[in-house]
Amino acid sequence: SSVSIDSVKNIVIGDSCYTPPGICLQVVYYSSLVILPPNPNGYYITWKVCCKSFEDNFQGSNSQLFYAQFPNPLLSGKNQSPKFNPIGSSPYFCIGYEKELDFSCRDIDRDSLVYSLITPYKDFSITGSKPFVASTYKSGFDMNKMLGPGSTCEIDSTTGIVLARPAQLGIFSI
């Protein structure tokens, strides 16, 4: 099955208070109709973005791997995928100030959605499948200090709202 681009949206980063220079964000919406045959193990799909090297919290030139899991189609019946709410125009934080970012989804089936932060994946295993290989944090960063020492970053598992307060300047993946 092929995937089509539904729309492309350029997000202007910044607001009347501050606009970071040299940063652009583009959101691309894809869709496809896929009918999966029954599989008792379910399915997962992956998408890999190569060679990002601008994060201050990870070592090396990191790729990022995204994946989604699906249950056996016999178990789920006709099920719609959740849709992320639109990204705001200020997905940046100011040092020492707490800020919220909304990463919530809407689900017309009223499925239970649970949100969590994890160490981003950077690659497939040697076999080209699961288990995925986690990115390596730079010294001073880890799951509890994604934005560095003295910072906070957490997600509400029910709402998908990220609350963060960085303690240092940088470009971070969370």
Short mmCIF file of C-alpha atoms in Angstrom, two decimals:
data_model
loop_
_atom_site.label_atom_id
_atom_site.label_comp_id
_atom_site.label_asym_id
_atom_site.label_seq_id
_atom_site.Cartn_x
_atom_site.Cartn_y
_atom_site.Cartn_z
CA SER A 1 0.00 0.00 0.00
CA SER A 2 1.23 3.49 -0.72
CA VAL A 3 1.02 6.48 1.55
CA SER A 4 -0.18 9.86 0.32
CA ILE A 5 0.56 13.30 1.68
CA ASP A 6 -2.68 14.95 2.75
CA SER A 7 -1.22 18.30 3.70
CA VAL A 8 1.97 20.13 4.65
CA LYS A 9 1.97 22.87 7.24
CA ASN A 10 4.87 25.18 8.00
CA ILE A 11 4.86 26.16 11.67
CA VAL A 12 6.27 29.58 12.47
CA ILE A 13 8.20 29.15 15.69
CA GLY A 14 7.91 32.02 18.12
CA ASP A 15 5.58 34.61 19.45
CA SER A 16 5.55 38.33 20.23
CA CYS A 17 7.94 37.68 23.15
CA TYR A 18 10.65 35.74 21.31
CA THR A 19 11.28 34.11 17.93
CA PRO A 20 14.28 31.77 17.87
CA PRO A 21 16.48 32.41 14.81
CA GLY A 22 17.20 29.75 12.20
CA ILE A 23 14.65 27.17 13.35
CA CYS A 24 11.84 25.93 11.14
CA LEU A 25 9.26 23.25 11.72
CA GLN A 26 7.21 21.50 9.08
CA VAL A 27 4.34 19.14 9.85
CA VAL A 28 3.39 16.66 7.15
CA TYR A 29 0.14 14.71 7.38
CA TYR A 30 0.09 11.30 5.65
CA SER A 31 -2.72 8.82 5.16
CA SER A 32 -3.36 5.43 3.64
CA LEU A 33 -6.03 2.78 3.81
CA VAL A 34 -4.52 -0.55 4.79
CA ILE A 35 -6.51 -3.71 5.33
CA LEU A 36 -4.48 -6.12 7.44
CA PRO A 37 -5.20 -9.84 7.49
CA PRO A 38 -5.68 -11.48 10.88
CA ASN A 39 -2.43 -12.00 12.80
CA PRO A 40 -2.52 -13.19 16.43
CA ASN A 41 0.70 -11.22 17.09
CA GLY A 42 -0.69 -7.98 15.71
CA TYR A 43 1.48 -5.59 13.69
CA TYR A 44 3.85 -2.68 14.03
CA ILE A 45 4.96 -0.07 11.53
CA THR A 46 8.12 2.01 11.59
CA TRP A 47 9.39 5.24 10.10
CA LYS A 48 13.00 6.39 10.36
CA VAL A 49 14.39 9.91 9.98
CA CYS A 50 18.11 9.89 9.28
CA CYS A 51 21.09 11.84 10.42
CA LYS A 52 19.85 14.52 12.77
CA SER A 53 22.79 16.06 14.60
CA PHE A 54 21.41 19.15 16.26
CA GLU A 55 20.24 17.77 19.60
CA ASP A 56 22.26 18.86 22.59
CA ASN A 57 21.11 15.94 24.75
CA PHE A 58 22.15 12.99 22.55
CA GLN A 59 25.50 11.69 21.33
CA GLY A 60 26.52 11.60 17.67
CA SER A 61 24.49 12.10 14.55
CA ASN A 62 21.24 10.53 15.62
CA SER A 63 18.51 9.20 13.45
CA GLN A 64 15.10 8.83 15.01
CA LEU A 65 12.84 5.83 14.62
CA PHE A 66 9.10 6.09 15.21
CA TYR A 67 6.80 3.12 15.51
CA ALA A 68 3.18 2.25 16.19
CA GLN A 69 1.70 -1.07 17.29
CA PHE A 70 -1.63 -2.50 16.18
CA PRO A 71 -3.51 -5.44 17.72
CA ASN A 72 -4.81 -8.39 15.71
CA PRO A 73 -7.46 -6.90 13.35
CA LEU A 74 -9.92 -9.57 14.54
CA LEU A 75 -9.74 -8.08 18.04
CA SER A 76 -10.18 -4.44 17.08
CA GLY A 77 -12.96 -4.52 14.49
CA LYS A 78 -13.40 -1.20 12.71
CA ASN A 79 -11.11 1.09 14.63
CA GLN A 80 -10.02 4.62 13.79
CA SER A 81 -6.51 5.81 14.58
CA PRO A 82 -6.17 8.65 17.08
CA LYS A 83 -5.31 12.06 15.61
CA PHE A 84 -2.81 14.43 17.24
CA ASN A 85 -4.11 17.88 18.04
CA PRO A 86 -2.44 20.73 16.11
CA ILE A 87 1.02 21.84 17.25
CA GLY A 88 1.12 25.35 18.67
CA SER A 89 3.37 28.09 17.35
CA SER A 90 5.70 28.17 20.31
CA PRO A 91 7.17 24.67 20.88
CA TYR A 92 10.14 26.09 22.74
CA PHE A 93 10.90 26.76 26.38
CA CYS A 94 12.62 29.62 28.18
CA ILE A 95 15.36 28.80 30.70
CA GLY A 96 14.01 28.65 34.25
CA TYR A 97 10.34 29.01 33.22
CA GLU A 98 7.82 26.21 33.36
CA LYS A 99 5.74 25.72 30.22
CA GLU A 100 3.10 23.32 28.89
CA LEU A 101 3.03 21.71 25.45
CA ASP A 102 -0.04 19.82 24.29
CA PHE A 103 0.80 16.46 22.69
CA SER A 104 -2.71 15.06 23.17
CA CYS A 105 -4.72 13.11 20.61
CA ARG A 106 -8.40 12.85 19.81
CA ASP A 107 -9.87 9.41 19.32
CA ILE A 108 -13.37 9.16 17.86
CA ASP A 109 -13.68 5.55 19.07
CA ARG A 110 -13.12 6.72 22.65
CA ASP A 111 -10.26 4.26 23.08
CA SER A 112 -8.14 4.60 26.19
CA LEU A 113 -4.95 6.50 25.31
CA VAL A 114 -1.92 6.46 27.61
CA TYR A 115 0.99 8.87 27.14
CA SER A 116 4.60 8.43 28.26
CA LEU A 117 8.06 9.81 27.56
CA ILE A 118 10.72 7.32 26.54
CA THR A 119 14.32 7.47 25.36
CA PRO A 120 13.97 7.98 21.59
CA TYR A 121 14.88 5.09 19.34
CA LYS A 122 17.57 5.69 16.73
CA ASP A 123 17.69 2.45 14.76
CA PHE A 124 16.54 -1.09 14.20
CA SER A 125 18.33 -4.05 15.73
CA ILE A 126 20.95 -5.91 13.69
CA THR A 127 18.12 -8.02 12.23
CA GLY A 128 16.29 -4.94 10.91
CA SER A 129 13.38 -5.27 13.32
CA LYS A 130 12.58 -5.15 17.02
CA PRO A 131 14.13 -4.71 19.53
CA PHE A 132 14.91 -1.14 18.55
CA VAL A 133 18.18 0.58 19.52
CA ALA A 134 17.80 3.51 21.92
CA SER A 135 19.63 6.80 21.37
CA THR A 136 22.54 7.45 23.73
CA TYR A 137 22.31 10.43 26.05
CA LYS A 138 25.28 12.77 26.45
CA SER A 139 26.89 13.01 29.87
CA GLY A 140 24.59 14.79 32.34
CA PHE A 141 21.42 13.84 30.47
CA ASP A 142 19.11 10.86 30.98
CA MET A 143 15.40 9.99 31.11
CA ASN A 144 15.05 11.99 34.33
CA LYS A 145 17.09 14.94 32.99
CA MET A 146 16.12 15.10 29.30
CA LEU A 147 16.75 18.82 29.30
CA GLY A 148 19.88 18.61 31.44
CA PRO A 149 20.81 18.86 35.11
CA GLY A 150 18.41 20.96 37.18
CA SER A 151 15.63 20.71 34.58
CA THR A 152 12.25 19.04 34.72
CA CYS A 153 10.24 17.38 31.96
CA GLU A 154 7.24 15.16 32.46
CA ILE A 155 4.09 14.14 30.63
CA ASP A 156 0.65 13.59 32.12
CA SER A 157 -0.16 9.98 31.21
CA THR A 158 -3.87 10.76 30.88
CA THR A 159 -3.89 14.13 29.06
CA GLY A 160 -0.70 14.10 26.97
CA ILE A 161 0.32 17.50 28.33
CA VAL A 162 4.10 17.94 28.69
CA LEU A 163 5.24 20.21 31.51
CA ALA A 164 8.89 21.23 31.31
CA ARG A 165 11.35 23.72 32.79
CA PRO A 166 14.83 23.70 31.24
CA ALA A 167 17.81 24.85 33.26
CA GLN A 168 20.14 25.42 30.30
CA LEU A 169 20.15 26.60 26.70
CA GLY A 170 19.94 23.97 23.97
CA ILE A 171 17.99 22.15 21.30
CA PHE A 172 16.60 18.98 22.82
CA SER A 173 14.64 15.93 21.70
CA ILE A 174 12.16 14.63 24.22
#
